Every structure is written in structure tokens, then in C-alpha cells.
Amino acid sequence: LACINDDENFNQLHNDSKTNDWDTFIENAALLDEIRKDVIRTHPALSFFLEPEQNLGQRRYAALERILFVWAKLNKGVRYVQGMNEIIGTIFFVLATDTNDEWAAEAEADSYSLFNIIMVEMRDVFVPDMDDSDTGIQGRISNMMSLLSLHDPLLRCHLQEVGIDGSFYSIRWLTTLLSREFALPETIRVWDSMFASTHKENFLRYFCVTMLMAIREDLAISDFGECLRLLQSYPNQNVDRLLESARALWIYESQITLACHKGGIQMNEALESVRPPSGIMMAYGLKGGIFLIQPTPSIEEKAMLQASKVMNSAHTTAVSYGRSFFGGANRLLNEWELKLARVQEQVQESKSRRTLSASQSEHGSSSRNSDELLRPFGAVPNGGSNRSPPRYMSHFRRNTSGSSATSTSSSDDDLLRQFPSNSSGY
């Protein structure tokens, strides 16, 4: 013994063994504590886990802890991830409440076996390194969003516009297999169909998209907060109707795809020729998947359509002109001010000439002066044009019928009154 105690190699191995044991113990304790925190929140309102007789409720929770702990220790590449407790809780409830007492007594071992089978198929969802692969969580979310964009693009665009990302709700949907979105009996009903499906991932994808389309009317009128509340606290729905619609959607898409690839026809032709199954909510952006063939319009309908386009164009033009009214008014005011300045200059020039040559105040001379005055506005009352004189010509002639300089000067003042002054506030 003295030799053994003095052996340095033996002491080193002994100390390393004690250190490893402590590290393992601490690691196991941390793992068990993490599992226990989630397990006690599994179906908290279910009487199955609250039964006080012989402390059955706590013993059943303890069974879930053992199953998850052993599985995590044997699958260190995945370990335990939150959400697994919801799956094992549902499995254990179904097996432990079996009417066959002999089978119910083996619920814990059978639950472990079924849980392991499920995890083999969906383990990539819980592995961070596999997130971006097709079988990882992000890959599955992307596939689900692509399917939604194909069959209900308006809903997909609305969710993007309000800022709802698919990961906000679908991570929980996919990692818990929808066990938290429905009551326990409805979850069991969904799982029955999922486990009977030959492709569980495909089933889950179509069912999740159908869940979104089932509440599309509520989502379409909701903002970010309300949409998030609806998706994270899914409202009550008829599960049988959701299952029927998801199955019908998959069948219809398969038929359309087959018609396009095998039949060599276009999508519109396939939608016209293939009758959608009953129960479809939305398919290819069409309500009920029904493609309505537009009839060829008649000549009268074409004429009415063309007239409607013309009216719409005229309305748009009128609105555009109305918006630019003040800009046009300013331009018009500037033009009138320039014209008024020219007329004032010509009137002053005319008065000066009349003062110097008072002897030339005959009607003809007055008429020539008037023609010169009106020429900037394009009006020639005597000769040179057959156009009707402007509105103010008759008034001008009445005032210029006399031969005195005073009468002519009065007519010039009347002419100036036809134009607004700078202080008139046009």
C-alpha cells in the first residue's frame, strides 16, 4: 500500500478520475435541471399530470424527465432542445391511458421507443449546423413560405409588408409538431394523420400552409401586433376541415403539375381543364382553386370599355390640371401685367401725339389711332380682316364717335378699365 501511495502515476490517474467524475456529475445535473424546467410546463392544465392520488402526476412528470435525459445522453450530437418535452408528453399520455392495462404499464419504455423513431426523422430540425439545409429548420421554413407564395401570394405579401417573418411562428409549429397550437385531442387527431402519411415533412408543410389560409381574412385586416398574436395563439378551427383542405391542396397541385409536365400544356390551360377537389381554400392564387374563364366581350362591351378608359383618362387630366391651377394662374397674371404695361405706354404715346396735332382729330385719324392701339391684341376693326371685332370694340367705337381730344382721352381710360390693375388681387 505504501508503494501504491508513493506511485505518482497512480495518484495522477486517481485525481483525473475524480475530476472527470465531478465534471460528469455537474454536466448531468445541469442537463437534468434544464429538462425539469420544461417538463413541469408540459400540459400544465391537463389533469393527467395533476393527479394527486399516490402522487401520480409528479411520477408521470418524472418519467418524462428520465426519457428525455437518457435520450439526450445517448444522442450527444443533438442533446436536449426545448420543444422535445411537448412531443414526449403527448406520446406518453396516449400510451399511459391505453385501455389495455398491461400495455399502459409499459408506457415509459414504449414512449422512449416511439420518441426515438420520431427524432430520427426530424433530428436535423434540432441541430444548429443543419439549419440551412433542406431538412434543417430554416430550410423547412423556406419550403413552407415558398408553398404559401405559390398558392396564396396576396397573404404572403401582406405578411411581408407588416413585418411578419416566417420564423416568428413556424419554428414552434415545426419543432413541437403543432402540439401547442391545438388542444390535446385535436393534436392527437392531427398526429394520427401525420403518422399515417408516407411523407411526414410534406404533410406538415401543407397542413401549416392551410392553417395560414384558414385565417387569411383576419390576417389581411391586421397589423404587425395583431398578426403575431393570431399566429402565436392560433384561434380555434375545425381540425377535420383543415386536414381535408390540406389533403385536397396536395392532390390538386399534383394533378396540375402532372398535366403541365406530362401533358405539355400551359398553367392556365391546366387550371381550366382540371377540376379542383372540394375543400380547397386557396390554390394558385385562386379562391377555391377555381379558374374563371373570361367570356369574349361583344362590340358594345368593347365600346363601353373604351369609353370608360377615355373617361378615366379625362378625369386624371382634370385632376392634374386642378393640382397645377395656381401655377397656371400665376403665369396668366404675369402675361396680363406685361400686356397692361404695353397698353399704358401706347396710350401715353397716343395722348402726346394728339396734343401736338390737335388739328388731326377727325374721325379717320381717330380711327387710325384706335387701330394702332388695338393692334397688340390682334383686333383690326376697319379692313384687313373679316373676323368679328372683340367684345370691347363696340364700346370703343361709341366713345370715339366724337371729334374732340377730351372724348378720345375718355375712351382711352375706358379701355384701361378692361384690364386689372396690379392691386386688384387676381
Short mmCIF file of C-alpha atoms in Angstrom, two decimals:
data_model
loop_
_atom_site.label_atom_id
_atom_site.label_comp_id
_atom_site.label_asym_id
_atom_site.label_seq_id
_atom_site.Cartn_x
_atom_site.Cartn_y
_atom_site.Cartn_z
CA LEU A 1 0.00 0.00 0.00
CA ALA A 2 2.87 2.34 0.80
CA CYS A 3 4.30 1.68 -2.63
CA ILE A 4 0.95 2.37 -4.26
CA ASN A 5 0.51 5.60 -2.34
CA ASP A 6 4.01 6.68 -3.39
CA ASP A 7 3.34 5.91 -7.07
CA GLU A 8 2.92 9.24 -8.83
CA ASN A 9 1.21 7.71 -11.90
CA PHE A 10 -1.41 6.05 -9.74
CA ASN A 11 -2.12 9.25 -7.88
CA GLN A 12 -2.40 11.19 -11.14
CA LEU A 13 -4.90 8.68 -12.58
CA HIS A 14 -6.84 8.71 -9.36
CA ASN A 15 -7.05 12.50 -9.34
CA ASP A 16 -8.03 12.62 -13.03
CA SER A 17 -10.76 10.06 -12.38
CA LYS A 18 -12.15 12.10 -9.52
CA THR A 19 -12.07 15.25 -11.67
CA ASN A 20 -13.86 13.52 -14.56
CA ASP A 21 -16.49 12.16 -12.21
CA TRP A 22 -17.18 15.61 -10.86
CA ASP A 23 -17.34 17.12 -14.35
CA THR A 24 -19.77 14.41 -15.44
CA PHE A 25 -21.89 14.91 -12.34
CA ILE A 26 -22.10 18.68 -12.87
CA GLU A 27 -22.90 18.22 -16.56
CA ASN A 28 -25.67 15.71 -15.81
CA ALA A 29 -27.11 17.91 -13.10
CA ALA A 30 -27.24 20.91 -15.44
CA LEU A 31 -28.90 18.82 -18.18
CA LEU A 32 -31.47 17.38 -15.79
CA ASP A 33 -32.26 20.81 -14.42
CA GLU A 34 -32.82 22.16 -17.94
CA ILE A 35 -35.14 19.27 -18.77
CA ARG A 36 -37.07 19.58 -15.50
CA LYS A 37 -37.82 23.28 -16.11
CA ASP A 38 -39.53 22.43 -19.39
CA VAL A 39 -41.21 19.22 -18.27
CA ILE A 40 -43.18 20.86 -15.44
CA ARG A 41 -44.65 23.25 -18.04
CA THR A 42 -45.85 20.41 -20.28
CA HIS A 43 -49.66 20.39 -20.48
CA PRO A 44 -49.95 22.23 -17.14
CA ALA A 45 -53.76 22.23 -17.22
CA LEU A 46 -54.10 18.52 -18.02
CA SER A 47 -55.46 16.54 -15.08
CA PHE A 48 -53.33 13.57 -16.16
CA PHE A 49 -50.23 15.38 -14.86
CA LEU A 50 -52.01 16.88 -11.85
CA GLU A 51 -53.49 13.72 -10.31
CA PRO A 52 -52.74 13.83 -6.55
CA GLU A 53 -53.55 10.19 -5.78
CA GLN A 54 -50.32 8.35 -4.92
CA ASN A 55 -48.55 11.38 -6.34
CA LEU A 56 -49.23 10.06 -9.86
CA GLY A 57 -48.94 13.48 -11.52
CA GLN A 58 -45.38 14.06 -10.29
CA ARG A 59 -44.37 10.48 -11.05
CA ARG A 60 -45.54 10.90 -14.63
CA TYR A 61 -43.52 14.10 -14.97
CA ALA A 62 -40.53 12.19 -13.57
CA ALA A 63 -41.00 9.57 -16.29
CA LEU A 64 -40.78 12.29 -18.94
CA GLU A 65 -37.58 13.58 -17.35
CA ARG A 66 -35.97 10.13 -17.45
CA ILE A 67 -36.92 9.56 -21.08
CA LEU A 68 -35.52 12.91 -22.22
CA PHE A 69 -32.39 12.60 -20.06
CA VAL A 70 -31.46 9.13 -21.32
CA TRP A 71 -32.15 10.08 -24.93
CA ALA A 72 -30.02 13.24 -24.63
CA LYS A 73 -27.10 11.29 -23.12
CA LEU A 74 -27.25 8.71 -25.91
CA ASN A 75 -27.54 11.37 -28.66
CA LYS A 76 -24.90 13.92 -27.71
CA GLY A 77 -24.79 15.28 -31.25
CA VAL A 78 -28.33 16.58 -30.75
CA ARG A 79 -28.79 16.68 -26.98
CA TYR A 80 -31.96 18.08 -25.48
CA VAL A 81 -33.72 21.03 -27.13
CA GLN A 82 -36.77 22.86 -25.87
CA GLY A 83 -39.88 21.55 -27.60
CA MET A 84 -38.99 17.88 -27.23
CA ASN A 85 -40.92 17.88 -23.95
CA GLU A 86 -44.15 18.71 -25.83
CA ILE A 87 -43.68 15.74 -28.16
CA ILE A 88 -42.85 13.18 -25.48
CA GLY A 89 -45.65 14.50 -23.23
CA THR A 90 -48.28 13.80 -25.89
CA ILE A 91 -46.85 10.36 -26.69
CA PHE A 92 -46.69 9.34 -23.03
CA PHE A 93 -50.28 10.48 -22.37
CA VAL A 94 -51.65 8.38 -25.24
CA LEU A 95 -49.76 5.24 -24.22
CA ALA A 96 -50.32 5.60 -20.46
CA THR A 97 -54.09 5.98 -20.90
CA ASP A 98 -54.43 2.87 -23.07
CA THR A 99 -57.47 0.75 -22.21
CA ASN A 100 -55.22 -2.29 -22.01
CA ASP A 101 -53.69 -2.10 -18.52
CA GLU A 102 -50.83 -4.39 -19.46
CA TRP A 103 -49.79 -2.14 -22.30
CA ALA A 104 -50.34 1.02 -20.24
CA ALA A 105 -47.90 -0.34 -17.61
CA GLU A 106 -45.10 -0.26 -20.21
CA ALA A 107 -45.87 3.30 -21.32
CA GLU A 108 -42.47 4.70 -20.33
CA ALA A 109 -40.40 2.19 -22.36
CA ASP A 110 -42.77 2.35 -25.34
CA SER A 111 -42.75 6.16 -25.25
CA TYR A 112 -38.96 6.18 -25.44
CA SER A 113 -39.01 3.89 -28.49
CA LEU A 114 -41.61 5.97 -30.35
CA PHE A 115 -39.88 9.21 -29.42
CA ASN A 116 -36.57 7.90 -30.78
CA ILE A 117 -38.24 6.91 -34.09
CA ILE A 118 -39.69 10.40 -34.48
CA MET A 119 -36.40 12.07 -33.63
CA VAL A 120 -34.55 10.00 -36.24
CA GLU A 121 -36.75 11.61 -38.93
CA MET A 122 -36.70 15.17 -37.60
CA ARG A 123 -33.40 15.39 -35.71
CA ASP A 124 -31.96 17.86 -38.27
CA VAL A 125 -34.51 20.40 -37.03
CA PHE A 126 -32.72 20.49 -33.66
CA VAL A 127 -29.13 20.55 -34.99
CA PRO A 128 -27.84 24.13 -35.48
CA ASP A 129 -25.30 23.08 -38.10
CA MET A 130 -28.14 21.77 -40.29
CA ASP A 131 -30.31 24.89 -40.14
CA ASP A 132 -29.75 25.96 -43.76
CA SER A 133 -30.17 22.51 -45.28
CA ASP A 134 -33.49 21.35 -46.74
CA THR A 135 -34.12 19.18 -43.69
CA GLY A 136 -33.00 21.87 -41.20
CA ILE A 137 -35.32 24.32 -39.51
CA GLN A 138 -34.56 27.25 -41.84
CA GLY A 139 -34.81 25.04 -44.90
CA ARG A 140 -38.22 23.76 -43.83
CA ILE A 141 -39.45 27.28 -43.12
CA SER A 142 -38.25 28.39 -46.57
CA ASN A 143 -40.09 25.50 -48.23
CA MET A 144 -43.25 26.36 -46.33
CA MET A 145 -43.06 30.03 -47.37
CA SER A 146 -42.49 29.02 -51.00
CA LEU A 147 -45.62 26.89 -50.90
CA LEU A 148 -47.59 29.80 -49.40
CA SER A 149 -46.31 32.15 -52.13
CA LEU A 150 -47.44 29.67 -54.80
CA HIS A 151 -50.99 29.23 -53.56
CA ASP A 152 -51.76 32.48 -51.70
CA PRO A 153 -49.34 35.20 -52.86
CA LEU A 154 -51.51 38.03 -51.53
CA LEU A 155 -51.35 36.69 -47.98
CA ARG A 156 -47.62 36.14 -48.29
CA CYS A 157 -47.08 39.73 -49.47
CA HIS A 158 -49.25 41.10 -46.67
CA LEU A 159 -47.27 39.27 -44.01
CA GLN A 160 -44.05 40.64 -45.51
CA GLU A 161 -45.42 44.17 -45.63
CA VAL A 162 -46.41 44.21 -41.97
CA GLY A 163 -43.04 42.72 -40.99
CA ILE A 164 -44.03 39.14 -40.06
CA ASP A 165 -41.18 36.73 -40.74
CA GLY A 166 -41.94 33.03 -41.04
CA SER A 167 -39.59 32.17 -38.20
CA PHE A 168 -41.70 34.19 -35.74
CA TYR A 169 -44.29 31.41 -35.57
CA SER A 170 -43.24 28.43 -37.69
CA ILE A 171 -40.26 27.43 -35.52
CA ARG A 172 -42.63 26.50 -32.73
CA TRP A 173 -45.07 24.88 -35.17
CA LEU A 174 -42.39 22.63 -36.64
CA THR A 175 -40.33 21.77 -33.53
CA THR A 176 -43.37 20.78 -31.44
CA LEU A 177 -45.31 19.17 -34.31
CA LEU A 178 -48.17 21.62 -33.65
CA SER A 179 -48.77 20.20 -30.17
CA ARG A 180 -49.01 23.70 -28.69
CA GLU A 181 -51.36 25.14 -31.32
CA PHE A 182 -54.31 22.83 -30.63
CA ALA A 183 -55.97 21.20 -27.67
CA LEU A 184 -54.65 17.73 -26.82
CA PRO A 185 -57.50 15.76 -28.53
CA GLU A 186 -57.07 17.82 -31.70
CA THR A 187 -53.29 17.36 -31.59
CA ILE A 188 -53.76 13.60 -31.39
CA ARG A 189 -56.14 13.78 -34.38
CA VAL A 190 -53.53 15.68 -36.43
CA TRP A 191 -50.78 13.24 -35.39
CA ASP A 192 -52.87 10.25 -36.46
CA SER A 193 -52.99 11.64 -39.98
CA MET A 194 -49.35 12.70 -39.94
CA PHE A 195 -48.04 9.28 -38.81
CA ALA A 196 -50.26 7.60 -41.41
CA SER A 197 -48.70 9.78 -44.14
CA THR A 198 -45.83 8.35 -46.17
CA HIS A 199 -44.03 11.71 -46.05
CA LYS A 200 -44.43 13.38 -42.67
CA GLU A 201 -42.46 16.50 -43.56
CA ASN A 202 -44.56 17.07 -46.67
CA PHE A 203 -47.75 16.55 -44.68
CA LEU A 204 -46.66 19.08 -42.06
CA ARG A 205 -45.76 21.67 -44.69
CA TYR A 206 -49.13 21.53 -46.46
CA PHE A 207 -51.01 21.48 -43.18
CA CYS A 208 -49.17 24.58 -41.88
CA VAL A 209 -49.90 26.50 -45.10
CA THR A 210 -53.55 25.51 -44.81
CA MET A 211 -53.58 26.84 -41.25
CA LEU A 212 -52.42 30.21 -42.57
CA MET A 213 -55.00 30.31 -45.36
CA ALA A 214 -57.77 29.37 -42.92
CA ILE A 215 -57.31 32.69 -41.07
CA ARG A 216 -56.32 34.78 -44.11
CA GLU A 217 -59.32 37.11 -43.73
CA ASP A 218 -58.33 38.00 -40.17
CA LEU A 219 -54.67 38.39 -41.09
CA ALA A 220 -55.46 40.62 -44.07
CA ILE A 221 -57.00 43.34 -41.85
CA SER A 222 -54.42 43.11 -39.05
CA ASP A 223 -51.23 44.98 -38.34
CA PHE A 224 -47.96 43.52 -37.05
CA GLY A 225 -49.08 43.05 -33.44
CA GLU A 226 -52.43 41.51 -34.27
CA CYS A 227 -50.97 39.18 -36.90
CA LEU A 228 -48.32 37.99 -34.45
CA ARG A 229 -50.96 37.36 -31.81
CA LEU A 230 -53.08 35.30 -34.21
CA LEU A 231 -50.11 33.21 -35.34
CA GLN A 232 -48.63 32.59 -31.89
CA SER A 233 -52.02 31.93 -30.32
CA TYR A 234 -53.81 30.12 -33.12
CA PRO A 235 -57.61 30.54 -32.97
CA ASN A 236 -59.97 27.59 -32.73
CA GLN A 237 -60.51 25.85 -36.05
CA ASN A 238 -62.19 22.70 -37.28
CA VAL A 239 -59.23 20.29 -37.46
CA ASP A 240 -61.04 17.85 -39.75
CA ARG A 241 -61.69 20.68 -42.21
CA LEU A 242 -58.02 21.71 -42.09
CA LEU A 243 -56.93 18.14 -42.76
CA GLU A 244 -59.35 17.80 -45.67
CA SER A 245 -58.22 21.09 -47.19
CA ALA A 246 -54.51 20.26 -46.82
CA ARG A 247 -55.00 16.89 -48.49
CA ALA A 248 -57.09 18.43 -51.30
CA LEU A 249 -54.43 21.08 -51.90
CA TRP A 250 -51.70 18.45 -52.25
CA ILE A 251 -53.84 16.36 -54.64
CA TYR A 252 -54.73 19.39 -56.79
CA GLU A 253 -51.14 20.58 -57.02
CA SER A 254 -50.06 17.07 -58.04
CA GLN A 255 -52.73 16.99 -60.77
CA ILE A 256 -51.78 20.42 -62.14
CA THR A 257 -48.06 19.56 -62.10
CA LEU A 258 -48.73 16.26 -63.88
CA ALA A 259 -50.88 17.99 -66.51
CA CYS A 260 -48.17 20.57 -67.22
CA HIS A 261 -45.20 18.20 -67.33
CA LYS A 262 -46.75 15.08 -68.82
CA GLY A 263 -49.45 16.73 -70.91
CA GLY A 264 -47.22 19.54 -72.16
CA ILE A 265 -49.82 22.27 -71.57
CA GLN A 266 -49.56 25.71 -70.01
CA MET A 267 -50.57 26.51 -66.45
CA ASN A 268 -53.72 28.42 -67.47
CA GLU A 269 -54.85 25.53 -69.64
CA ALA A 270 -54.25 23.08 -66.80
CA LEU A 271 -56.25 25.23 -64.37
CA GLU A 272 -59.09 25.39 -66.90
CA SER A 273 -59.16 21.67 -67.55
CA VAL A 274 -58.52 20.16 -64.09
CA ARG A 275 -61.42 20.43 -61.68
CA PRO A 276 -60.22 21.27 -58.14
CA PRO A 277 -61.26 18.90 -55.32
CA SER A 278 -63.77 20.11 -52.79
CA GLY A 279 -62.43 21.64 -49.61
CA ILE A 280 -59.66 23.76 -51.15
CA MET A 281 -59.42 27.23 -49.62
CA MET A 282 -56.87 28.79 -51.96
CA ALA A 283 -54.81 27.35 -54.80
CA TYR A 284 -52.54 29.16 -57.26
CA GLY A 285 -53.91 32.49 -56.01
CA LEU A 286 -57.49 31.46 -56.82
CA LYS A 287 -60.19 31.20 -54.19
CA GLY A 288 -61.29 27.59 -54.09
CA GLY A 289 -58.79 26.89 -56.86
CA ILE A 290 -61.50 27.74 -59.42
CA PHE A 291 -60.21 29.33 -62.62
CA LEU A 292 -62.94 31.56 -64.07
CA ILE A 293 -62.83 31.73 -67.87
CA GLN A 294 -63.43 35.30 -69.02
CA PRO A 295 -66.03 35.45 -71.89
CA THR A 296 -65.14 37.24 -75.12
CA PRO A 297 -66.60 40.77 -74.91
CA SER A 298 -69.11 41.90 -77.56
CA ILE A 299 -68.72 45.01 -79.73
CA GLU A 300 -70.92 47.03 -77.38
CA GLU A 301 -68.91 45.89 -74.36
CA LYS A 302 -65.65 46.80 -76.10
CA ALA A 303 -67.05 50.25 -76.92
CA MET A 304 -68.16 50.76 -73.32
CA LEU A 305 -64.76 49.64 -72.10
CA GLN A 306 -63.01 52.08 -74.43
CA ALA A 307 -65.34 54.89 -73.32
CA SER A 308 -64.62 54.07 -69.71
CA LYS A 309 -60.87 54.30 -70.39
CA VAL A 310 -61.34 57.69 -72.07
CA MET A 311 -63.39 58.98 -69.14
CA ASN A 312 -60.79 57.78 -66.68
CA SER A 313 -58.07 59.48 -68.72
CA ALA A 314 -60.05 62.73 -68.82
CA HIS A 315 -60.63 62.57 -65.09
CA THR A 316 -56.93 62.04 -64.49
CA THR A 317 -56.09 65.01 -66.73
CA ALA A 318 -58.63 67.23 -64.97
CA VAL A 319 -57.22 66.31 -61.60
CA SER A 320 -53.71 67.05 -62.85
CA TYR A 321 -54.77 70.47 -64.17
CA GLY A 322 -56.58 71.19 -60.94
CA ARG A 323 -53.44 70.49 -58.96
CA SER A 324 -51.49 72.93 -61.20
CA PHE A 325 -54.19 75.65 -61.08
CA PHE A 326 -52.22 78.10 -59.01
CA GLY A 327 -49.18 77.70 -61.20
CA GLY A 328 -51.31 78.48 -64.29
CA ALA A 329 -52.94 81.47 -62.56
CA ASN A 330 -49.56 82.97 -61.77
CA ARG A 331 -48.42 82.63 -65.37
CA LEU A 332 -51.65 84.25 -66.62
CA LEU A 333 -51.25 87.13 -64.18
CA ASN A 334 -47.74 87.80 -65.42
CA GLU A 335 -48.92 87.84 -69.03
CA TRP A 336 -51.72 90.31 -68.24
CA GLU A 337 -49.29 92.60 -66.40
CA LEU A 338 -46.97 92.68 -69.44
CA LYS A 339 -49.89 93.45 -71.77
CA LEU A 340 -51.12 96.18 -69.44
CA ALA A 341 -47.68 97.82 -69.38
CA ARG A 342 -47.60 97.86 -73.21
CA VAL A 343 -51.06 99.40 -73.44
CA GLN A 344 -50.19 102.09 -70.89
CA GLU A 345 -47.12 103.04 -72.91
CA GLN A 346 -49.12 103.22 -76.12
CA VAL A 347 -51.86 105.30 -74.52
CA GLN A 348 -49.34 107.79 -73.22
CA GLU A 349 -47.74 107.96 -76.63
CA SER A 350 -51.15 108.49 -78.25
CA LYS A 351 -52.04 111.36 -75.88
CA SER A 352 -48.76 113.10 -76.64
CA ARG A 353 -49.39 112.89 -80.36
CA ARG A 354 -52.95 114.26 -80.01
CA THR A 355 -51.69 117.23 -78.02
CA LEU A 356 -49.13 118.14 -80.70
CA SER A 357 -51.53 117.62 -83.64
CA ALA A 358 -54.96 118.69 -82.40
CA SER A 359 -55.94 119.59 -85.95
CA GLN A 360 -55.84 115.89 -86.96
CA SER A 361 -58.69 114.86 -84.69
CA GLU A 362 -61.03 113.80 -87.50
CA HIS A 363 -62.85 110.53 -87.35
CA GLY A 364 -60.43 108.84 -89.71
CA SER A 365 -57.39 109.92 -87.76
CA SER A 366 -59.01 108.87 -84.54
CA SER A 367 -59.86 105.54 -86.14
CA ARG A 368 -56.24 105.04 -87.22
CA ASN A 369 -55.02 105.79 -83.69
CA SER A 370 -57.54 103.33 -82.35
CA ASP A 371 -56.32 100.68 -84.80
CA GLU A 372 -52.78 101.13 -83.58
CA LEU A 373 -53.96 100.85 -80.00
CA LEU A 374 -55.83 97.62 -80.61
CA ARG A 375 -53.25 96.01 -82.88
CA PRO A 376 -51.30 94.27 -80.00
CA PHE A 377 -54.46 92.28 -79.27
CA GLY A 378 -54.96 91.20 -82.88
CA ALA A 379 -58.13 93.32 -83.50
CA VAL A 380 -58.36 95.47 -86.65
CA PRO A 381 -61.87 96.97 -86.80
CA ASN A 382 -61.54 98.59 -90.26
CA GLY A 383 -60.20 96.45 -93.07
CA GLY A 384 -57.52 93.77 -93.22
CA SER A 385 -59.65 91.07 -91.58
CA ASN A 386 -63.18 89.66 -91.72
CA ARG A 387 -63.11 88.45 -88.16
CA SER A 388 -65.70 89.70 -85.71
CA PRO A 389 -64.39 92.56 -83.56
CA PRO A 390 -63.56 91.88 -79.92
CA ARG A 391 -66.20 92.36 -77.23
CA TYR A 392 -64.90 95.81 -76.28
CA MET A 393 -64.85 97.17 -79.89
CA SER A 394 -68.45 98.45 -79.90
CA HIS A 395 -67.87 100.23 -76.63
CA PHE A 396 -64.68 101.78 -78.05
CA ARG A 397 -66.46 103.00 -81.18
CA ARG A 398 -69.26 104.55 -79.17
CA ASN A 399 -66.73 106.51 -77.12
CA THR A 400 -64.65 107.60 -80.12
CA SER A 401 -67.55 108.84 -82.26
CA GLY A 402 -66.79 112.44 -81.28
CA SER A 403 -64.00 114.61 -82.64
CA SER A 404 -62.64 116.27 -79.53
CA ALA A 405 -59.43 115.29 -77.76
CA THR A 406 -61.35 115.08 -74.50
CA SER A 407 -63.69 112.42 -75.89
CA THR A 408 -60.74 110.42 -77.20
CA SER A 409 -58.95 110.61 -73.89
CA SER A 410 -62.08 109.33 -72.13
CA SER A 411 -62.20 106.33 -74.46
CA ASP A 412 -58.58 105.52 -73.56
CA ASP A 413 -59.46 105.49 -69.86
CA ASP A 414 -62.40 103.18 -70.54
CA LEU A 415 -60.09 100.86 -72.41
CA LEU A 416 -57.67 100.71 -69.48
CA ARG A 417 -60.53 99.67 -67.20
CA GLN A 418 -60.85 96.46 -69.20
CA PHE A 419 -57.53 95.29 -67.66
CA PRO A 420 -56.96 94.51 -63.99
CA SER A 421 -54.51 96.69 -62.13
CA ASN A 422 -51.62 95.35 -60.03
CA SER A 423 -53.64 95.90 -56.84
CA SER A 424 -56.77 94.07 -58.00
CA GLY A 425 -55.74 90.71 -56.40
CA TYR A 426 -56.32 88.43 -59.40
#
